[in-house]
Amino acid sequence: MSYIEGRKPWSEGATHREDGTSTVEGFIHRIRDMGGFSFLVVRTGRAMVQCVLEESVKEKSGRQLETGDTVRLEGVRVPETRAAGGFEIRISHVEILSRPSAQPQVPLTRRKMDISIDVNLDNRPISLRHPHERAIFIIQEALVQAFRLFLSGNGFTEVHTPKIQAAGAEGGANIFKLDYFGHPAFLGQSPQLYKQMMVGVFGRVFEVAPVFRAEKHNTTRHLNEYISMDFEMGFLHGMQDIMETETAYLRFAMQYLKEKCAAELALLGAVLPEVGAIPVMKFKDAKKTVVEYFGKKLGGHGDLDPEEEVLLCEYAKKELGSEFIFITHYPSPRRPFYAMDDPEDPGYAFSFDLLFRGLEITTGGQRIHDHAMQVGKMQEHGIDPAEFKDYLQIHACGMPPHGGLGLGLERLTQQILGYKNIRQASLFPRDLKRMLP
Ligand code: ATP
Ligand code: MG
């Protein structure tokens, strides 16, 4: 079978030929004996295909089919409105490719598995085969596809920056240390400095890649390895260019999901958000809103705490008609050394977070492009500019006004699907206690 022919199963779960015959390759998900014939549901790479197996064919094929068998079935495609996909396959030939030697530890064939997250994760190689679990990652795939399509279509170049990094990158408490042939190194906690370097090359860049955070707490919103969707753009008119680009991506992505993942969204009962003009509120006003609208005492002054994020989203939904809200102008000392300050609002940075359904999903902002300003800011932060001499080359040799953001893929998926725990939106989550499977 050629790969071109082989494309069809990805949409329909079967390869159909012009003479009316079809091939279905997959796992026997369910068998229903109807007396004289059986209904088979075959779980293919991305679909469930209904097949009909007559007694006479069954007898010819020798071995009895069992749930869990991997099979290659040949047959004729017949329209059937009651079957998923609108067709069924009347089988003429059965080939059993392998037979399991153990029963799965999770109820794969139940409509809903109804198992705890721990059992789900302990049995991840198999639990992911369940149509529900699989649907989560088909949706996640579409979010990444939309990111690529949208940004590529808007003049961004896709880049791949190193994840093994030397001392002198961002630093901080939550880095994983590494022994690099006797030299200290660490796993990248963000592609930040490299994507800025690449703005000097391509003007607009993006990257979809893992980042590593040694989060030492156990929460439902943190993983120790997650996928960051990053972009960085040059020749900014201001921070609003970045926020507008993100808004346009989200609008594009929701439309893309509607078109590509209707079945998966329906299976999971997901309700997509409307992405209109996303309201914008300054950090100072956000803190004030929490006090004045909700009568809550302030959390810390440097950042929003998780409860404040929930409240601000509640406010945005009720009062501003949006499930998203941008919070801008965070206190400068709490933002990284490359963040540009707002000259009209001293002490506050041109930086923003995007909150969605009660959770931060993005941090972004405008970066410093002037060499003297960047060196000065490093000194204010107690950082030795000499440690950043590679990075500072870009400022010295000239950079346009630029900025960008990082959007957490698992958090976006989690919030779209309404999950309480980010682990549900990660294939093989890494957390404080889990490195396996
Ligand atoms: P938080 O305050 O929620 O811990 P952060 O502000 O430390 O997050 P950033 O460094 O701003 O995170 O990262 C940018 C984005 O990456 C976040 O908005 C979020 O979507 C995602 N993200 C950050 N840390 C994690 C993590 N540990 N696990 C999963 N996603 C994360
Ligand atoms: Mg953040």
XYZ file of C-alpha atoms and ligand atoms in Angstrom:
469
model
C 0.000 0.000 0.000
C 1.395 3.389 -0.886
C 1.597 6.201 1.606
C -0.651 8.280 -0.599
C -3.368 5.656 -0.383
C -2.549 5.310 3.271
C -3.611 8.871 3.964
C -7.278 8.035 3.932
C -7.310 6.103 7.208
C -6.324 9.252 9.023
C -9.628 10.844 8.202
C -11.984 7.905 7.947
C -10.198 4.966 9.477
C -10.139 2.953 6.272
C -8.499 2.914 2.854
C -11.074 2.880 0.104
C -10.306 1.880 -3.461
C -12.136 2.846 -6.628
C -13.435 -0.691 -7.193
C -15.475 -0.392 -3.989
C -13.191 -2.514 -1.814
C -11.668 -1.243 1.431
C -8.965 -2.128 3.918
C -9.305 -1.476 7.625
C -6.282 -1.777 9.918
C -6.657 -1.493 13.644
C -7.637 -3.096 16.932
C -10.814 -5.044 17.576
C -12.499 -2.703 20.027
C -15.800 -4.527 20.436
C -17.557 -7.612 19.050
C -21.313 -8.008 19.092
C -22.608 -11.429 18.045
C -25.921 -11.083 16.235
C -26.389 -14.781 15.410
C -25.405 -15.472 11.785
C -23.148 -12.433 11.719
C -21.233 -10.137 14.086
C -20.781 -6.410 14.322
C -17.159 -5.474 14.858
C -15.990 -2.058 15.957
C -12.396 -1.533 14.837
C -10.312 1.161 16.510
C -8.044 2.539 13.815
C -5.426 5.264 14.213
C -7.970 8.034 14.617
C -11.433 6.603 14.145
C -13.849 3.829 15.011
C -14.968 1.796 12.001
C -18.018 -0.429 12.027
C -17.651 -3.750 10.224
C -19.958 -6.667 9.553
C -18.574 -10.183 9.671
C -20.765 -12.955 8.215
C -20.602 -16.439 9.707
C -19.337 -17.906 6.411
C -16.326 -15.516 6.324
C -15.637 -16.174 9.962
C -15.472 -19.904 9.333
C -13.111 -19.458 6.383
C -10.693 -17.345 8.417
C -10.019 -20.110 10.941
C -9.252 -18.447 14.275
C -12.054 -16.653 16.122
C -11.569 -12.904 16.464
C -11.158 -11.576 19.979
C -11.282 -8.129 21.532
C -7.824 -6.563 21.435
C -6.630 -8.399 18.315
C -4.772 -6.260 15.821
C -6.193 -6.977 12.399
C -6.141 -6.184 8.728
C -9.626 -6.583 7.277
C -10.600 -6.513 3.617
C -14.150 -5.883 2.503
C -16.687 -3.764 0.672
C -17.770 -0.330 1.795
C -21.510 0.147 2.184
C -23.267 3.390 3.170
C -24.723 3.127 6.679
C -26.055 6.295 8.246
C -26.147 4.800 11.758
C -22.394 4.058 11.772
C -19.767 6.652 12.696
C -18.427 8.060 9.430
C -21.620 7.098 7.565
C -20.393 3.720 6.260
C -19.674 0.176 7.320
C -17.404 -2.472 5.857
C -18.753 -5.907 4.927
C -15.740 -8.083 5.569
C -14.559 -10.608 2.988
C -11.121 -11.414 4.425
C -9.682 -11.394 7.935
C -5.994 -11.321 8.809
C -5.095 -11.432 12.505
C -1.739 -9.678 12.926
C -1.280 -10.161 16.644
C -3.159 -11.267 19.717
C -2.668 -9.700 23.167
C -1.271 -11.861 25.919
C -2.671 -9.705 28.731
C -5.887 -7.872 29.495
C -5.619 -4.068 29.787
C -5.658 -2.721 33.346
C -8.123 -0.011 32.288
C -11.627 -0.516 30.875
C -10.761 0.432 27.297
C -14.030 -0.651 25.756
C -16.294 1.154 28.211
C -17.775 4.384 26.812
C -16.217 6.288 29.706
C -13.363 4.745 31.642
C -14.326 6.371 34.978
C -10.915 5.736 36.546
C -8.821 7.928 38.825
C -6.128 10.113 37.320
C -3.448 7.989 39.006
C -4.727 4.743 37.484
C -5.027 6.541 34.159
C -1.443 7.805 34.311
C 0.040 4.572 35.674
C -1.419 2.783 32.647
C -0.812 5.601 30.204
C 0.444 3.556 27.218
C -2.891 1.783 27.162
C -5.309 4.329 28.643
C -4.344 6.729 25.839
C -5.926 4.251 23.426
C -9.357 5.028 24.802
C -11.326 7.167 22.324
C -11.812 9.904 24.951
C -8.151 10.172 25.854
C -7.157 10.050 22.232
C -9.586 12.849 21.387
C -7.797 15.172 23.847
C -4.583 14.825 21.907
C -6.235 15.129 18.504
C -7.514 18.495 19.737
C -4.070 19.373 21.095
C -2.534 18.465 17.757
C -4.974 20.822 16.033
C -4.008 23.672 18.372
C -0.377 23.228 17.329
C -1.273 22.863 13.651
C -3.281 26.079 13.867
C -0.338 27.844 15.554
C 1.970 26.784 12.717
C -0.507 27.602 9.966
C -1.463 30.953 11.406
C 2.062 32.168 12.130
C 3.615 30.784 8.937
C 0.888 32.597 7.041
C 1.820 35.829 8.780
C 5.505 35.958 7.981
C 6.860 34.040 10.994
C 9.681 31.524 10.522
C 9.717 28.327 12.581
C 12.948 27.798 14.531
C 14.415 25.150 16.837
C 16.609 26.484 19.602
C 18.808 24.443 21.969
C 17.354 22.951 25.112
C 20.766 22.298 26.649
C 21.809 25.714 27.841
C 24.812 27.135 29.652
C 24.868 29.264 32.766
C 24.087 32.791 31.705
C 20.601 32.153 30.382
C 17.626 33.229 32.455
C 18.431 31.460 35.669
C 16.155 31.409 38.691
C 15.227 28.823 41.259
C 13.334 26.406 39.085
C 16.038 25.145 36.748
C 17.135 21.568 36.211
C 20.901 21.339 36.493
C 22.890 19.159 34.174
C 26.461 17.938 34.002
C 27.623 18.725 30.473
C 30.913 16.854 30.149
C 32.072 18.345 33.412
C 30.636 21.819 32.749
C 27.577 23.134 34.537
C 24.567 23.412 32.233
C 20.816 23.234 32.502
C 17.674 22.318 30.661
C 16.068 25.323 28.990
C 13.258 26.894 31.004
C 12.299 29.035 27.998
C 13.629 29.762 24.501
C 13.557 33.461 25.396
C 17.084 34.642 24.656
C 17.430 32.503 21.532
C 14.156 33.593 20.018
C 15.216 37.213 20.488
C 18.469 36.403 18.692
C 16.430 34.923 15.862
C 14.316 38.086 15.553
C 17.543 39.747 14.450
C 17.733 37.136 11.693
C 14.178 36.541 10.479
C 12.193 39.424 11.971
C 9.408 37.125 13.147
C 9.930 33.642 14.581
C 8.061 30.939 16.438
C 8.872 27.674 18.163
C 6.868 24.805 19.606
C 9.070 22.845 21.982
C 9.417 21.417 25.477
C 10.595 23.626 28.307
C 11.706 22.412 31.704
C 10.773 23.858 35.066
C 11.898 22.361 38.347
C 8.611 23.282 40.053
C 8.967 21.838 43.509
C 5.288 22.101 44.345
C 2.479 19.782 43.453
C -0.325 21.718 41.770
C -2.971 21.044 39.121
C -1.492 23.746 36.836
C 2.224 22.942 36.794
C 4.220 20.264 35.000
C 7.981 19.896 35.139
C 8.161 19.538 31.401
C 5.596 21.207 29.187
C 5.209 22.343 25.614
C 5.627 26.044 25.104
C 4.260 27.713 22.006
C 6.446 30.774 21.626
C 6.600 33.582 19.163
C 8.682 36.701 18.964
C 8.221 39.563 16.515
C 10.298 42.552 15.455
C 9.396 46.068 14.312
C 6.677 46.380 16.931
C 4.608 49.531 17.174
C 3.947 48.569 20.747
C 2.937 45.725 23.014
C -0.572 45.742 21.532
C 0.852 44.177 18.334
C 1.726 41.058 20.331
C -1.650 40.916 22.041
C -3.459 41.403 18.725
C -1.429 38.605 17.162
C -2.316 36.267 20.006
C -5.993 37.205 19.780
C -5.989 36.553 16.029
C -4.298 33.182 16.596
C -6.893 32.162 19.171
C -9.724 33.161 16.854
C -8.121 31.186 14.015
C -7.484 28.187 16.261
C -11.060 28.004 17.545
C -12.358 28.092 13.966
C -9.803 25.436 13.016
C -10.964 23.197 15.877
C -14.585 23.631 14.823
C -13.724 22.468 11.328
C -11.203 19.719 12.084
C -12.244 18.319 15.437
C -16.041 18.481 15.534
C -16.293 14.772 16.430
C -13.687 14.980 19.198
C -15.194 18.145 20.686
C -18.618 16.501 20.707
C -17.228 13.311 22.265
C -15.652 15.330 25.095
C -18.575 17.745 25.420
C -16.208 20.704 25.003
C -17.570 24.202 24.572
C -15.247 26.458 22.604
C -14.872 30.048 23.763
C -15.882 32.985 21.598
C -12.796 35.051 20.835
C -13.980 38.622 20.375
C -11.954 41.711 21.199
C -10.227 40.564 24.391
C -10.548 43.142 27.194
C -7.358 44.650 28.591
C -6.806 45.759 32.193
C -3.735 47.130 33.893
C -2.309 45.119 36.786
C -3.003 48.008 39.211
C -6.651 48.100 38.152
C -6.889 44.330 38.311
C -5.772 44.416 41.943
C -8.275 47.200 42.602
C -11.072 45.214 40.949
C -10.387 42.245 43.193
C -10.781 44.500 46.228
C -13.631 46.693 45.076
C -15.756 44.250 43.090
C -15.222 41.114 45.134
C -14.368 42.648 48.511
C -11.265 40.445 48.782
C -8.072 41.376 50.522
C -5.088 41.904 48.229
C -2.691 39.034 47.597
C 0.964 39.887 46.962
C 1.828 43.126 45.207
C 4.144 41.658 42.580
C 1.896 39.153 40.851
C -1.628 37.784 40.749
C -2.279 34.719 42.836
C -4.370 31.827 41.476
C -7.520 32.967 43.290
C -7.180 36.453 41.847
C -6.897 34.953 38.359
C -10.167 33.109 38.924
C -11.914 36.243 40.183
C -10.670 38.419 37.339
C -11.969 35.912 34.820
C -15.302 35.856 36.609
C -15.372 39.651 36.381
C -14.420 39.635 32.689
C -17.151 37.163 31.886
C -19.880 38.932 33.828
C -19.024 42.550 33.157
C -17.047 42.491 29.921
C -18.588 39.483 28.157
C -15.280 37.675 27.577
C -13.789 34.396 28.763
C -10.351 35.919 28.199
C -8.725 38.967 29.755
C -5.299 40.524 29.229
C -3.655 41.926 32.347
C -0.876 44.378 31.448
C 1.775 46.511 33.144
C 3.112 44.209 35.837
C 5.468 45.690 38.422
C 8.841 45.998 36.784
C 11.007 44.449 39.541
C 9.054 41.195 39.259
C 9.487 40.912 35.506
C 12.650 39.573 33.883
C 15.710 41.647 33.034
C 14.832 41.800 29.330
C 11.373 43.326 29.919
C 10.982 46.909 28.754
C 9.549 49.438 31.188
C 6.715 51.784 30.266
C 8.250 55.291 30.307
C 4.790 56.732 30.970
C 4.070 54.425 33.873
C 7.350 54.229 35.806
C 7.848 51.072 37.825
C 5.645 49.045 35.497
C 6.753 46.929 32.546
C 5.347 46.506 29.062
C 4.390 42.985 29.938
C 1.152 41.075 30.030
C -0.522 37.832 30.986
C -3.515 36.318 29.274
C -6.029 34.741 31.626
C -8.564 32.249 30.272
C -11.358 30.641 32.281
C -9.582 31.358 35.541
C -5.991 30.455 34.628
C -2.904 32.193 33.243
C -2.158 30.677 29.853
C 0.353 33.211 28.497
C 3.035 35.633 29.580
C 4.426 38.063 27.057
C 5.759 41.531 26.586
C 7.981 43.982 24.833
C 11.722 43.486 25.285
C 14.534 45.961 25.597
C 16.276 46.494 22.257
C 18.706 49.256 23.185
C 22.155 48.067 24.286
C 22.817 50.653 27.022
C 19.314 50.209 28.421
C 19.724 46.424 28.523
C 23.101 46.598 30.253
C 21.675 49.077 32.779
C 18.674 46.851 33.505
C 20.906 43.854 34.078
C 22.928 45.822 36.589
C 19.719 46.905 38.367
C 18.805 43.218 38.598
C 22.226 42.392 40.034
C 23.249 40.475 36.915
C 26.756 40.694 35.496
C 26.447 41.729 31.808
C 29.697 39.877 31.087
C 27.856 36.603 31.661
C 25.523 37.528 28.825
C 28.082 38.658 26.295
C 26.747 36.349 23.572
C 23.190 37.559 24.051
C 24.210 41.207 24.245
C 25.779 41.002 20.778
C 22.309 41.418 19.311
C 21.697 44.651 21.204
C 25.150 45.968 20.374
C 24.800 45.195 16.679
C 21.271 46.571 16.464
C 17.812 45.202 17.186
C 14.367 46.477 16.190
C 11.711 47.100 18.845
C 10.460 43.595 19.502
C 8.531 41.329 21.807
C 6.632 38.097 22.031
C 5.067 35.542 24.277
C 4.938 31.978 25.546
C 1.649 30.100 25.517
C 1.458 26.860 27.504
C 0.002 24.185 25.248
C -1.211 21.918 28.047
C -2.855 24.816 29.891
C -4.623 25.959 26.731
C -5.851 22.404 26.087
C -6.863 21.988 29.731
C -8.927 25.168 29.748
C -10.606 24.520 26.402
C -11.684 21.092 27.601
C -12.564 22.215 31.115
C -10.202 19.878 32.998
C -9.263 20.519 36.606
C -5.843 18.913 36.276
C -3.217 19.827 33.691
C -1.977 16.232 33.705
C -5.043 15.242 31.704
C -3.724 17.408 28.865
C -0.239 15.866 28.800
C 0.553 12.560 27.086
C 3.152 11.469 29.641
C 3.179 14.102 32.373
C 6.283 14.792 34.399
C 5.640 16.018 37.918
C 7.235 15.971 41.332
C 6.493 12.278 41.742
C 6.180 11.002 38.220
C 8.873 10.170 35.704
C 7.230 6.952 34.497
C 5.808 5.885 32.161
P 2.668 30.432 36.997
O 2.708 31.822 37.580
O 1.280 29.960 36.722
O 3.500 29.457 37.755
P 4.670 31.441 35.262
O 4.242 32.861 35.229
O 5.771 31.023 36.131
O 3.378 30.534 35.566
P 5.762 31.775 32.637
O 7.209 31.714 32.882
O 5.121 33.100 32.479
O 4.999 30.951 33.772
O 5.441 30.818 31.397
C 4.655 31.180 30.287
C 3.462 30.240 30.146
O 3.897 28.881 30.172
C 2.465 30.334 31.274
O 1.553 31.366 31.042
C 1.812 28.978 31.214
O 0.883 28.884 30.160
C 2.938 28.062 30.851
N 3.580 27.460 32.035
C 4.473 28.027 32.865
N 4.911 27.181 33.805
C 4.285 26.009 33.541
C 4.334 24.734 34.141
N 5.138 24.478 35.166
N 3.566 23.742 33.629
C 2.781 23.983 32.558
N 2.683 25.166 31.947
C 3.428 26.184 32.420
Mg 3.747 34.003 33.687
